[in-house]
Coordinates of N, CA and C in Angstrom, one line a residue:
M13 N 1.0 -1.2 0.0 CA 0.0 0.2 -0.3 C 1.0 1.4 -0.1
T14 N 0.7 2.2 -1.1 CA 1.3 3.4 -1.3 C 1.3 4.4 0.2
Y15 N 2.0 4.8 0.8 CA 2.5 5.3 2.3 C 2.0 6.6 1.8
L16 N 0.9 7.4 2.7 CA 0.5 8.9 2.5 C 0.4 9.4 3.6
P17 N 1.0 10.8 3.7 CA 1.4 11.5 5.1 C -0.2 12.4 5.9
F18 N -1.5 11.5 5.3 CA -2.5 12.0 6.2 C -3.4 11.2 5.4
H19 N -4.9 11.2 6.2 CA -5.7 10.3 5.9 C -7.0 11.1 5.9
I20 N -7.9 11.4 4.9 CA -9.2 12.3 5.0 C -10.3 11.6 5.2
V21 N -11.4 11.7 5.9 CA -12.6 10.8 6.0 C -13.8 11.9 5.9
G22 N -14.6 11.2 4.8 CA -16.0 12.1 4.8 C -15.8 13.1 4.1
E23 N -14.8 13.2 3.0 CA -14.8 14.3 2.7 C -16.2 15.1 1.7
D24 N -17.0 14.4 1.4 CA -18.3 15.0 0.8 C -19.2 14.9 1.8
R25 N -19.0 15.3 2.9 CA -20.2 15.5 3.9 C -20.4 16.8 4.2
P26 N -21.2 17.5 4.3 CA -21.8 18.3 4.3 C -22.0 19.7 5.3
S27 N -21.3 19.5 6.5 CA -21.3 20.1 7.7 C -20.2 21.2 7.4
R28 N -20.2 22.5 8.3 CA -19.7 23.3 8.1 C -18.2 23.1 8.8
W29 N -18.2 22.3 10.1 CA -17.3 21.8 10.9 C -15.7 21.2 9.7
L30 N -15.0 21.1 10.4 CA -13.9 20.8 9.7 C -13.1 20.1 10.7
V31 N -12.9 18.9 11.3 CA -12.5 17.9 12.5 C -11.0 17.8 12.2
T32 N -10.0 18.5 12.5 CA -8.7 18.0 12.2 C -7.5 17.5 13.4
C33 N -6.9 16.4 13.0 CA -6.1 15.7 14.1 C -4.6 16.1 13.5
D34 N -3.7 16.8 14.2 CA -2.5 16.8 13.9 C -1.5 15.8 14.4
H35 N -1.9 15.3 15.6 CA -0.9 14.2 16.1 C -1.5 13.0 16.5
A36 N -2.0 12.6 15.4 CA -3.3 11.6 15.1 C -2.5 9.9 15.2
A37 N -1.4 10.2 14.5 CA -0.5 8.7 14.4 C 1.0 8.6 14.9
N38 N 1.6 7.3 15.4 CA 2.8 7.8 15.6 C 3.6 7.0 14.4
T39 N 3.4 7.0 13.6 CA 3.9 6.5 12.5 C 5.3 7.1 12.0
V40 N 6.3 6.2 11.6 CA 7.7 6.8 11.5 C 7.9 5.8 9.7
P41 N 7.6 7.0 8.9 CA 7.9 6.5 7.5 C 9.2 6.0 7.6
Q42 N 9.1 4.8 6.3 CA 10.3 3.9 6.0 C 11.7 5.1 5.6
E43 N 11.2 6.0 5.2 CA 12.5 6.8 4.6 C 13.1 7.8 6.0
V44 N 13.0 7.4 7.0 CA 13.2 7.8 8.2 C 14.0 6.8 9.0
N45 N 14.9 6.9 8.8 CA 16.0 6.1 9.6 C 15.6 4.8 9.3
S46 N 15.5 4.3 8.3 CA 14.8 2.9 8.0 C 13.5 2.8 8.7
G47 N 12.4 4.0 9.1 CA 11.4 3.4 9.8 C 11.6 3.5 11.5
S48 N 12.8 3.9 12.0 CA 13.0 3.9 13.3 C 13.4 5.4 13.6
L49 N 12.9 5.8 14.5 CA 13.2 7.1 15.5 C 14.6 6.9 16.6
G50 N 14.8 5.6 16.7 CA 15.8 5.0 17.4 C 15.5 4.7 19.1
I51 N 14.0 4.9 19.2 CA 13.7 5.4 20.5 C 12.8 4.0 21.0
S52 N 12.5 3.6 22.0 CA 11.9 2.2 22.5 C 10.3 2.5 21.9
D53 N 9.5 1.1 21.8 CA 8.3 0.9 21.6 C 7.7 1.8 22.7
A54 N 7.9 1.4 24.2 CA 7.4 2.3 25.1 C 7.3 3.7 25.0
D55 N 8.5 4.3 24.2 CA 8.1 5.7 24.5 C 7.6 6.0 22.8
L56 N 7.7 5.6 21.8 CA 6.4 5.6 20.9 C 5.3 5.4 21.1
A57 N 4.8 5.1 22.0 CA 3.8 5.2 22.5 C 3.2 5.9 23.6
R58 N 4.0 6.8 23.6 CA 3.7 8.2 24.9 C 3.1 8.9 24.0
H59 N 2.9 10.1 24.7 CA 2.6 11.5 23.9 C 3.5 12.3 23.3
I60 N 4.7 11.9 23.9 CA 5.9 12.3 23.2 C 5.8 11.9 21.7
A61 N 5.6 10.8 21.1 CA 5.2 10.6 19.6 C 4.1 10.8 19.3
F62 N 2.7 10.9 19.6 CA 1.5 11.5 19.2 C 0.6 11.7 19.9
D63 N -0.5 12.2 20.0 CA -1.5 12.3 20.9 C -2.3 11.1 21.2
P64 N -2.0 10.4 22.0 CA -3.2 9.1 22.2 C -4.5 9.3 22.4
G65 N -5.5 8.3 21.6 CA -7.1 8.6 21.5 C -7.4 9.6 21.0
A66 N -6.8 10.7 20.4 CA -7.3 11.7 19.7 C -7.7 11.5 18.3
A67 N -7.1 10.3 17.4 CA -7.7 9.9 16.6 C -9.2 9.4 16.4
G68 N -9.5 8.4 17.5 CA -10.5 7.9 17.5 C -11.4 8.9 17.8
V69 N -11.4 10.2 18.7 CA -12.6 11.0 19.3 C -12.7 12.1 17.9
T70 N -11.2 12.1 17.0 CA -11.5 12.8 15.9 C -12.8 12.2 14.7
L71 N -12.4 11.0 14.8 CA -13.6 10.0 13.6 C -14.9 10.2 14.3
A72 N -15.0 10.0 15.4 CA -16.0 9.5 16.2 C -16.9 11.1 15.8
L73 N -16.2 12.4 16.1 CA -17.0 13.5 16.1 C -16.9 13.8 14.9
A74 N -16.3 13.6 13.6 CA -16.4 13.9 12.5 C -17.9 13.4 12.0
E75 N -18.1 12.2 12.4 CA -19.3 11.1 12.0 C -20.4 11.5 12.4
M76 N -20.5 12.2 13.7 CA -21.8 12.2 14.6 C -22.0 14.1 14.3
L77 N -21.0 15.0 13.6 CA -21.0 16.5 13.2 C -21.5 16.3 11.6
N78 N -21.1 15.4 11.0 CA -21.7 14.9 9.6 C -20.2 15.7 8.7
A79 N -19.2 15.8 9.3 CA -17.9 16.4 9.1 C -17.0 16.1 8.5
P80 N -16.4 16.5 7.1 CA -15.2 15.9 7.2 C -14.0 15.9 8.1
A81 N -13.2 14.9 8.1 CA -11.9 14.6 9.1 C -10.4 14.8 8.1
I82 N -9.4 15.4 8.5 CA -7.8 14.9 8.2 C -7.2 15.0 9.6
L83 N -6.7 13.6 9.4 CA -5.5 12.9 10.3 C -4.2 13.0 9.8
S84 N -3.2 13.7 10.7 CA -1.8 13.1 9.9 C -1.8 11.8 10.1
N85 N -0.8 11.0 9.3 CA -0.2 9.9 9.3 C 1.7 9.9 9.3
F86 N 1.7 10.8 10.5 CA 3.3 10.7 10.8 C 3.4 11.3 12.0
S87 N 4.6 10.5 12.9 CA 4.5 11.3 14.4 C 5.1 12.3 14.0
R88 N 4.6 13.2 15.3 CA 5.5 14.4 15.6 C 6.7 14.5 15.9
L89 N 6.9 13.5 16.1 CA 8.9 13.1 16.2 C 9.4 13.3 15.0
V90 N 8.8 12.7 14.0 CA 9.4 12.7 12.8 C 9.2 14.6 12.1
I91 N 8.5 14.9 12.2 CA 8.1 16.6 12.4 C 6.6 17.1 12.3
D92 N 6.9 18.2 13.3 CA 5.2 18.7 14.1 C 4.6 19.0 13.1
P93 N 3.8 19.1 12.8 CA 2.8 19.2 12.1 C 1.9 20.7 12.5
N94 N 1.6 20.6 13.8 CA 1.2 21.9 14.7 C 2.3 22.3 15.0
R95 N 3.4 23.0 14.1 CA 4.1 24.0 14.6 C 4.3 24.4 13.3
G96 N 5.1 26.6 13.5 CA 5.1 26.9 12.3 C 6.6 26.2 11.7
E97 N 6.8 26.3 10.1 CA 8.0 26.1 9.9 C 9.0 26.3 10.3
D98 N 9.0 27.6 10.8 CA 10.6 28.2 11.5 C 10.3 28.0 13.2
D99 N 9.5 27.2 13.4 CA 9.5 27.2 14.8 C 10.8 26.1 15.0
P100 N 11.5 26.3 16.1 CA 13.1 25.4 16.6 C 12.0 24.5 17.1
T101 N 11.1 24.2 17.6 CA 10.6 22.8 18.2 C 9.7 21.8 17.2
I102 N 10.1 22.3 15.7 CA 9.4 21.5 14.9 C 9.8 20.2 14.9
L103 N 11.5 20.3 15.0 CA 11.9 18.8 15.0 C 12.9 18.5 16.3
M104 N 11.9 18.1 16.9 CA 12.4 17.9 18.7 C 13.4 16.5 18.5
K105 N 14.8 17.2 19.4 CA 15.6 15.8 19.7 C 15.7 15.8 20.9
L106 N 15.4 16.4 21.9 CA 14.6 16.0 23.1 C 13.7 16.2 23.4
Y107 N 12.6 15.2 24.1 CA 11.3 15.1 24.7 C 11.0 14.9 25.6
D108 N 10.2 15.7 26.6 CA 10.2 15.0 28.2 C 10.9 14.0 28.6
G109 N 11.9 14.5 28.6 CA 13.2 13.3 28.9 C 14.0 12.2 28.1
T110 N 13.3 12.5 26.9 CA 13.8 11.0 25.8 C 14.5 11.8 25.0
I111 N 16.0 11.4 24.6 CA 16.5 12.0 23.3 C 16.0 10.9 22.4
V112 N 16.0 11.7 20.9 CA 15.1 11.2 19.8 C 16.5 10.9 19.0
P113 N 17.2 9.6 18.6 CA 18.4 9.3 18.4 C 18.6 10.0 16.7
A114 N 17.2 9.4 15.9 CA 17.3 9.7 14.6 C 17.2 11.5 14.4
N115 N 16.7 12.2 15.4 CA 17.2 13.3 15.1 C 17.8 14.4 15.6
R116 N 18.8 13.6 16.2 CA 19.9 14.1 17.0 C 20.7 15.2 16.2
H117 N 20.9 14.4 14.9 CA 21.9 14.8 14.2 C 21.2 15.4 12.8
A118 N 20.2 15.4 12.4 CA 19.3 16.0 11.9 C 19.6 17.5 11.3
D119 N 20.5 17.6 9.9 CA 20.5 18.6 9.6 C 19.4 19.4 8.9
S120 N 20.1 20.5 8.0 CA 18.8 21.0 7.5 C 18.1 20.5 6.4
E121 N 18.9 20.1 5.7 CA 18.5 19.0 4.6 C 17.7 18.2 4.8
E122 N 17.8 17.4 5.9 CA 16.8 16.7 6.2 C 15.4 17.1 6.7
R123 N 15.4 18.0 7.7 CA 14.7 19.0 8.0 C 13.6 19.2 7.2
E124 N 14.0 19.8 5.7 CA 13.8 20.2 4.3 C 12.8 19.2 3.6
R125 N 13.8 17.8 3.8 CA 13.2 16.6 2.9 C 11.9 16.3 4.0
R126 N 11.6 16.2 5.2 CA 11.0 15.9 6.0 C 9.4 16.7 5.7
L127 N 9.9 17.9 5.8 CA 8.8 19.4 5.6 C 8.3 19.0 4.0
N128 N 8.9 18.5 3.2 CA 8.3 18.2 1.6 C 8.1 17.1 1.7
A129 N 8.1 16.1 2.0 CA 7.5 14.7 2.3 C 6.4 14.4 3.1
Y130 N 6.1 15.2 4.3 CA 4.9 15.0 5.3 C 4.4 16.4 5.5
Y131 N 5.0 17.1 6.1 CA 4.2 18.3 6.7 C 3.5 19.2 5.8
R132 N 4.2 19.5 4.7 CA 3.9 20.5 3.9 C 2.4 19.6 2.7
P133 N 2.5 18.4 2.5 CA 1.3 17.8 1.8 C 0.2 17.7 2.8
Y134 N 0.3 17.2 4.1 CA -0.8 17.5 5.1 C -1.6 18.8 5.1
H135 N -0.4 19.8 4.9 CA -1.3 21.4 5.3 C -2.1 21.9 3.5
K136 N -1.4 21.1 2.9 CA -2.3 21.8 1.4 C -3.3 20.8 1.5
A137 N -3.8 19.9 1.9 CA -4.7 18.9 2.0 C -5.5 19.5 2.8
Q138 N -5.1 20.2 4.2 CA -6.1 20.8 5.1 C -6.3 22.0 4.4
A139 N -5.8 22.9 3.9 CA -6.0 24.0 3.5 C -7.2 24.1 2.4
R140 N -7.2 22.7 1.5 CA -8.1 22.6 0.5 C -9.5 22.3 1.1
L141 N -9.6 21.5 2.1 CA -10.7 21.0 2.9 C -11.3 22.3 3.5
A142 N -10.6 23.2 4.7 CA -11.0 24.4 5.0 C -11.6 25.2 3.6
A143 N -11.1 25.1 2.8 CA -11.6 26.3 1.8 C -12.9 25.5 1.0
R144 N -13.4 24.8 1.6 CA -14.5 23.9 0.4 C -15.7 24.8 0.6
Q145 N -15.8 25.6 1.8 CA -16.7 26.4 2.2 C -16.6 27.7 2.5
E146 N -17.1 28.5 2.5 CA -16.5 29.9 3.1 C -17.0 30.0 4.7
D147 N -18.1 29.4 5.0 CA -17.9 29.5 6.5 C -17.6 28.6 7.0
T148 N -16.2 27.5 6.7 CA -15.9 26.3 7.6 C -15.7 26.7 9.2
V149 N -15.8 26.0 10.0 CA -15.4 26.1 10.9 C -14.7 25.0 11.4
L150 N -13.2 25.4 12.0 CA -12.0 24.3 12.3 C -12.2 24.2 13.8
L151 N -12.2 22.6 13.7 CA -12.2 22.1 15.0 C -11.2 21.2 14.9
S152 N -10.1 21.5 16.5 CA -9.1 20.5 15.8 C -9.1 20.1 17.5
I153 N -9.0 18.7 17.4 CA -8.6 17.7 18.5 C -7.5 17.5 18.7
H154 N -6.8 17.6 20.2 CA -5.7 16.8 20.9 C -5.7 16.2 21.9
S155 N -4.6 15.5 22.8 CA -5.3 15.2 23.8 C -3.5 15.1 24.5
Y156 N -3.4 15.2 25.8 CA -2.6 15.1 26.7 C -2.2 14.6 27.9
T157 N -1.1 14.1 28.0 CA -0.6 13.3 29.5 C -1.0 14.1 30.4
R158 N -1.6 13.0 31.3 CA -1.9 13.5 33.0 C -0.6 14.3 33.7
Q159 N 0.5 13.9 33.5 CA 1.5 14.0 34.3 C 2.9 14.2 33.2
L160 N 3.6 15.1 32.8 CA 5.1 15.2 32.8 C 6.0 14.6 33.5
N161 N 7.3 14.3 33.4 CA 8.3 13.6 34.4 C 8.4 14.8 35.2
G162 N 8.5 14.4 36.3 CA 9.0 15.3 37.0 C 8.2 16.5 37.6
R163 N 6.7 16.6 37.2 CA 5.7 17.4 37.1 C 4.6 17.0 38.5
E164 N 3.9 18.4 39.0 CA 2.2 18.0 39.2 C 1.5 17.2 38.2
P165 N 0.7 16.2 38.8 CA -0.5 15.9 37.8 C -1.6 17.4 37.5
R166 N -1.9 16.8 36.2 CA -2.8 18.0 35.4 C -4.1 17.4 35.8
P167 N -5.0 18.6 36.4 CA -6.3 18.1 37.1 C -7.5 18.2 36.2
W168 N -7.3 18.9 34.8 CA -8.6 19.3 33.9 C -8.3 18.2 33.2
H169 N -9.9 17.9 33.2 CA -10.4 16.3 32.2 C -10.5 17.4 30.4
I170 N -10.5 18.2 30.4 CA -10.7 18.7 29.1 C -10.0 20.4 29.1
G171 N -9.3 21.0 28.2 CA -8.7 22.3 28.0 C -9.1 22.6 26.8
I172 N -9.7 24.0 26.7 CA -9.8 24.6 25.5 C -8.9 25.9 25.3
L173 N -8.4 25.7 24.1 CA -7.0 26.6 23.6 C -8.0 27.9 22.6
H174 N -7.4 29.1 23.1 CA -7.5 30.3 22.1 C -6.1 31.3 22.7
G175 N -6.0 31.6 21.1 CA -5.5 32.8 21.2 C -5.9 34.2 20.7
R176 N -5.9 34.6 19.4 CA -6.4 36.1 19.2 C -7.8 35.8 18.7
D177 N -8.4 34.7 18.4 CA -9.6 34.7 18.2 C -10.3 33.2 19.1
A178 N -11.2 34.1 20.0 CA -11.9 33.4 21.2 C -13.5 33.4 21.0
R179 N -13.9 33.6 19.8 CA -15.3 34.3 19.6 C -16.2 32.5 19.7
L180 N -15.5 31.6 19.3 CA -16.3 30.2 19.8 C -15.7 29.5 21.0
A181 N -14.0 29.8 21.1 CA -13.7 29.3 22.6 C -14.4 29.3 23.5
I182 N -14.2 30.9 23.7 CA -15.1 31.2 25.2 C -16.5 31.1 25.5
P183 N -17.5 31.0 24.8 CA -18.7 30.3 25.0 C -18.6 29.1 25.0
L184 N -17.9 28.6 24.4 CA -17.5 26.7 24.8 C -17.3 26.6 25.8
I185 N -15.9 27.1 26.2 CA -15.6 27.0 28.0 C -16.6 27.7 28.5
R186 N -17.8 28.4 28.6 CA -18.9 28.5 29.6 C -19.8 27.3 29.8
R187 N -20.2 27.4 28.5 CA -21.2 26.2 28.5 C -20.3 24.6 28.7
L188 N -19.0 24.2 29.1 CA -18.6 22.9 29.6 C -18.5 23.3 31.1
E189 N -18.4 24.7 31.3 CA -18.2 24.7 33.0 C -19.4 24.3 33.9
A190 N -20.4 24.4 33.1 CA -21.7 24.3 33.4 C -22.2 22.8 33.6
E191 N -20.9 21.6 33.2 CA -21.2 20.4 33.2 C -20.6 20.3 34.8
P192 N -21.4 19.4 35.6 CA -21.1 19.9 37.1 C -19.8 18.6 36.8
D193 N -19.5 17.6 36.5 CA -18.7 16.6 36.7 C -17.2 16.8 35.5
L194 N -17.4 18.1 35.1 CA -15.7 18.5 34.5 C -15.2 19.7 34.8
C195 N -13.7 19.0 35.0 CA -12.4 20.3 35.2 C -12.4 20.9 33.7
V196 N -12.9 21.9 33.7 CA -12.1 22.7 32.3 C -11.4 23.6 32.3
G197 N -10.2 23.6 31.5 CA -9.0 24.5 31.7 C -9.2 25.5 30.6
E198 N -9.1 26.7 30.8 CA -8.8 27.5 29.8 C -7.5 27.8 29.5
N199 N -7.1 27.7 27.9 CA -5.8 27.7 27.8 C -4.9 26.7 28.7
E200 N -5.4 25.9 29.2 CA -4.6 24.5 29.9 C -4.6 23.3 29.2
P201 N -3.7 22.5 28.9 CA -2.5 22.7 30.2 C -1.3 23.5 29.4
Y202 N -1.6 24.4 28.4 CA -0.8 24.8 27.4 C -1.4 26.1 26.9
G203 N -0.5 27.3 26.9 CA -1.3 28.8 26.8 C -1.8 28.4 25.1
G204 N -2.4 29.6 24.6 CA -2.9 29.6 23.7 C -2.5 29.2 22.1
H205 N -2.8 29.8 20.8 CA -1.9 29.1 19.9 C -0.6 29.8 19.6
L206 N 0.1 29.0 18.7 CA 1.2 29.8 18.5 C 1.6 30.4 17.4
D207 N 2.0 31.2 16.5 CA 2.1 32.1 15.5 C 2.3 30.8 14.5
G208 N 1.9 30.7 13.5 CA 2.3 29.7 12.5 C 1.6 28.3 12.8
D209 N 0.9 27.9 13.8 CA 0.5 26.5 13.9 C -0.7 26.3 13.2
S210 N -1.1 25.1 13.3 CA -2.3 24.8 12.4 C -3.7 25.7 12.5
V211 N -3.7 26.1 13.6 CA -5.2 26.9 14.3 C -4.9 28.3 13.3
D212 N -3.8 29.1 13.9 CA -3.3 30.2 13.3 C -3.1 30.1 11.8
R213 N -2.7 29.3 11.0 CA -3.0 29.0 9.5 C -3.9 28.7 8.8
H214 N -4.8 28.1 9.3 CA -5.9 27.4 8.6 C -7.0 27.9 9.1
A215 N -7.2 28.7 10.2 CA -8.3 29.4 11.1 C -8.1 30.7 11.2
I216 N -7.2 31.2 12.0 CA -7.1 32.5 12.5 C -6.7 33.6 11.0
Q217 N -5.6 33.1 10.3 CA -4.9 33.9 9.7 C -6.4 34.4 8.4
P218 N -6.8 33.3 8.1 CA -7.8 33.3 7.1 C -9.0 34.0 7.8
G219 N -9.4 33.8 8.9 CA -10.7 34.8 9.6 C -11.6 33.6 9.9
R220 N -11.4 32.2 9.9 CA -12.4 31.2 10.0 C -12.4 31.3 11.7
A221 N -14.0 30.7 12.1 CA -14.0 30.3 13.6 C -13.3 28.9 13.7
N222 N -13.0 29.3 15.0 CA -12.1 27.8 15.3 C -12.1 27.4 16.8
V223 N -12.0 26.2 17.4 CA -11.9 25.7 18.5 C -10.8 24.7 18.7
L224 N -9.8 24.7 19.3 CA -9.1 23.7 19.7 C -9.2 22.9 21.2
I225 N -9.4 21.7 21.2 CA -10.1 20.8 22.1 C -8.6 19.9 22.4
E226 N -8.8 20.1 24.0 CA -7.1 19.0 24.7 C -8.1 18.1 25.8
L227 N -7.9 16.7 25.3 CA -8.7 16.0 26.1 C -7.4 15.1 26.8
R228 N -7.5 15.1 27.9 CA -6.5 14.7 29.1 C -6.4 12.8 28.6
N229 N -5.2 12.4 27.9 CA -5.5 11.1 27.1 C -6.0 9.7 28.2
D230 N -5.4 10.2 29.5 CA -6.0 8.9 29.9 C -7.6 8.5 30.2
L231 N -8.1 9.5 29.8 CA -9.7 9.4 29.7 C -10.4 8.9 28.3
I232 N -9.2 8.8 27.2 CA -9.5 8.5 25.7 C -9.2 7.3 25.5
V233 N -8.9 6.3 26.6 CA -7.7 5.0 26.2 C -8.5 4.1 25.6
T234 N -10.2 4.0 25.6 CA -10.3 2.6 25.0 C -11.4 3.5 23.5
D235 N -11.7 2.5 23.1 CA -12.7 3.1 22.2 C -14.0 3.7 22.4
A236 N -14.5 2.5 23.4 CA -15.9 3.4 24.2 C -15.7 4.6 24.8
Q237 N -14.7 4.7 25.4 CA -14.1 6.2 26.0 C -14.1 7.2 25.0
Q238 N -13.5 6.7 23.9 CA -13.5 7.9 22.2 C -14.8 8.4 22.0
F239 N -15.9 7.2 21.7 CA -16.9 7.6 21.4 C -17.8 8.2 22.3
A240 N -17.7 8.0 23.8 CA -18.5 8.7 25.0 C -18.3 10.0 24.7
W241 N -16.9 10.5 24.8 CA -16.4 11.8 24.7 C -16.9 12.4 23.4
A242 N -16.9 11.8 22.1 CA -17.5 12.7 21.0 C -19.2 12.9 21.1
E243 N -19.7 11.9 21.8 CA -21.1 11.5 22.1 C -21.5 12.8 23.1
R244 N -20.8 12.8 23.9 CA -20.7 14.0 24.9 C -20.8 15.4 24.1
L245 N -19.4 15.8 23.1 CA -19.0 16.9 22.8 C -19.8 17.5 21.7
A246 N -20.3 16.6 20.6 CA -21.1 17.0 19.5 C -22.0 17.7 19.9
P247 N -23.3 17.6 20.2 CA -24.0 18.5 20.5 C -24.1 19.8 21.6
I248 N -22.9 19.6 22.4 CA -22.8 20.7 22.9 C -22.2 22.0 22.1
L249 N -21.4 21.6 21.3 CA -20.5 22.3 19.9 C -21.5 22.7 19.0
E250 N -22.4 22.0 18.5 CA -23.6 22.2 17.8 C -24.2 23.5 18.2
E251 N -24.6 23.2 19.5 CA -25.3 24.3 20.4 C -24.7 25.4 20.7
T252 N -23.1 25.1 21.1 CA -22.3 26.6 21.0 C -22.3 27.2 20.1
L253 N -21.8 27.0 18.7 CA -21.9 27.3 17.7 C -23.2 27.9 17.0
D254 N -24.2 27.5 17.3 CA -25.6 28.0 17.1 C -26.0 29.5 17.8
A255 N -25.2 29.2 19.1 CA -25.6 30.4 20.0 C -24.8 31.9 19.8
T256 N -23.8 31.2 19.3 CA -22.7 32.5 18.6 C -23.2 33.2 17.8
G257 N -24.2 32.6 16.8 CA -24.2 33.0 15.3 C -23.3 33.4 14.5
L258 N -21.9 32.3 14.6 CA -20.7 32.7 14.0 C -21.1 32.4 12.5

């Protein structure tokens, strides 16, 4: 089977929503150090290599919203699609205590090769999907680990990130805060968007409504958990979007 750096599902679905998953996979293409980053299988299964559980939530949400979805098919350690091309962290050599041997001596030529082979095709496809309607709403799905090495556990079940455009994010945060069993983080566990990241590139710069959702990955381990979160979030997202009038 021919390798592709992304997967598109439901391209002909009519919804305004476009659901994206920048860190869907921990795939290491064969052209990258013969398919190995030089890290252990245990590290490859950790959050340093991808967003565990995020792909399942993305696919379920896209189906429930009757929306297309695009998912990356390369590890964030190969080249990070949620970073701007000039971001120094786009090709990580050390992440949460793990040295990445295949990246340790990667030079500018190798960086450019990975950009051309994986990063740029993914963003070109995402740009095409986002432009399919004038009123596209970008929904970016991520997950995060409960605890980084040497850090305190993170209490939030879900985080909503926003930067310069919070038209949808703030009303969504307020709606989720009304759920009595949820601990909701605003720009947690990270700050809002970075210049040149996926949301900035495909939503904020073109002026599209958008929201980025972070789910704690220990809450979306199983297919059933992923489906349950999607089932919970889909009507809340639709309700909130309608209420904003965006």
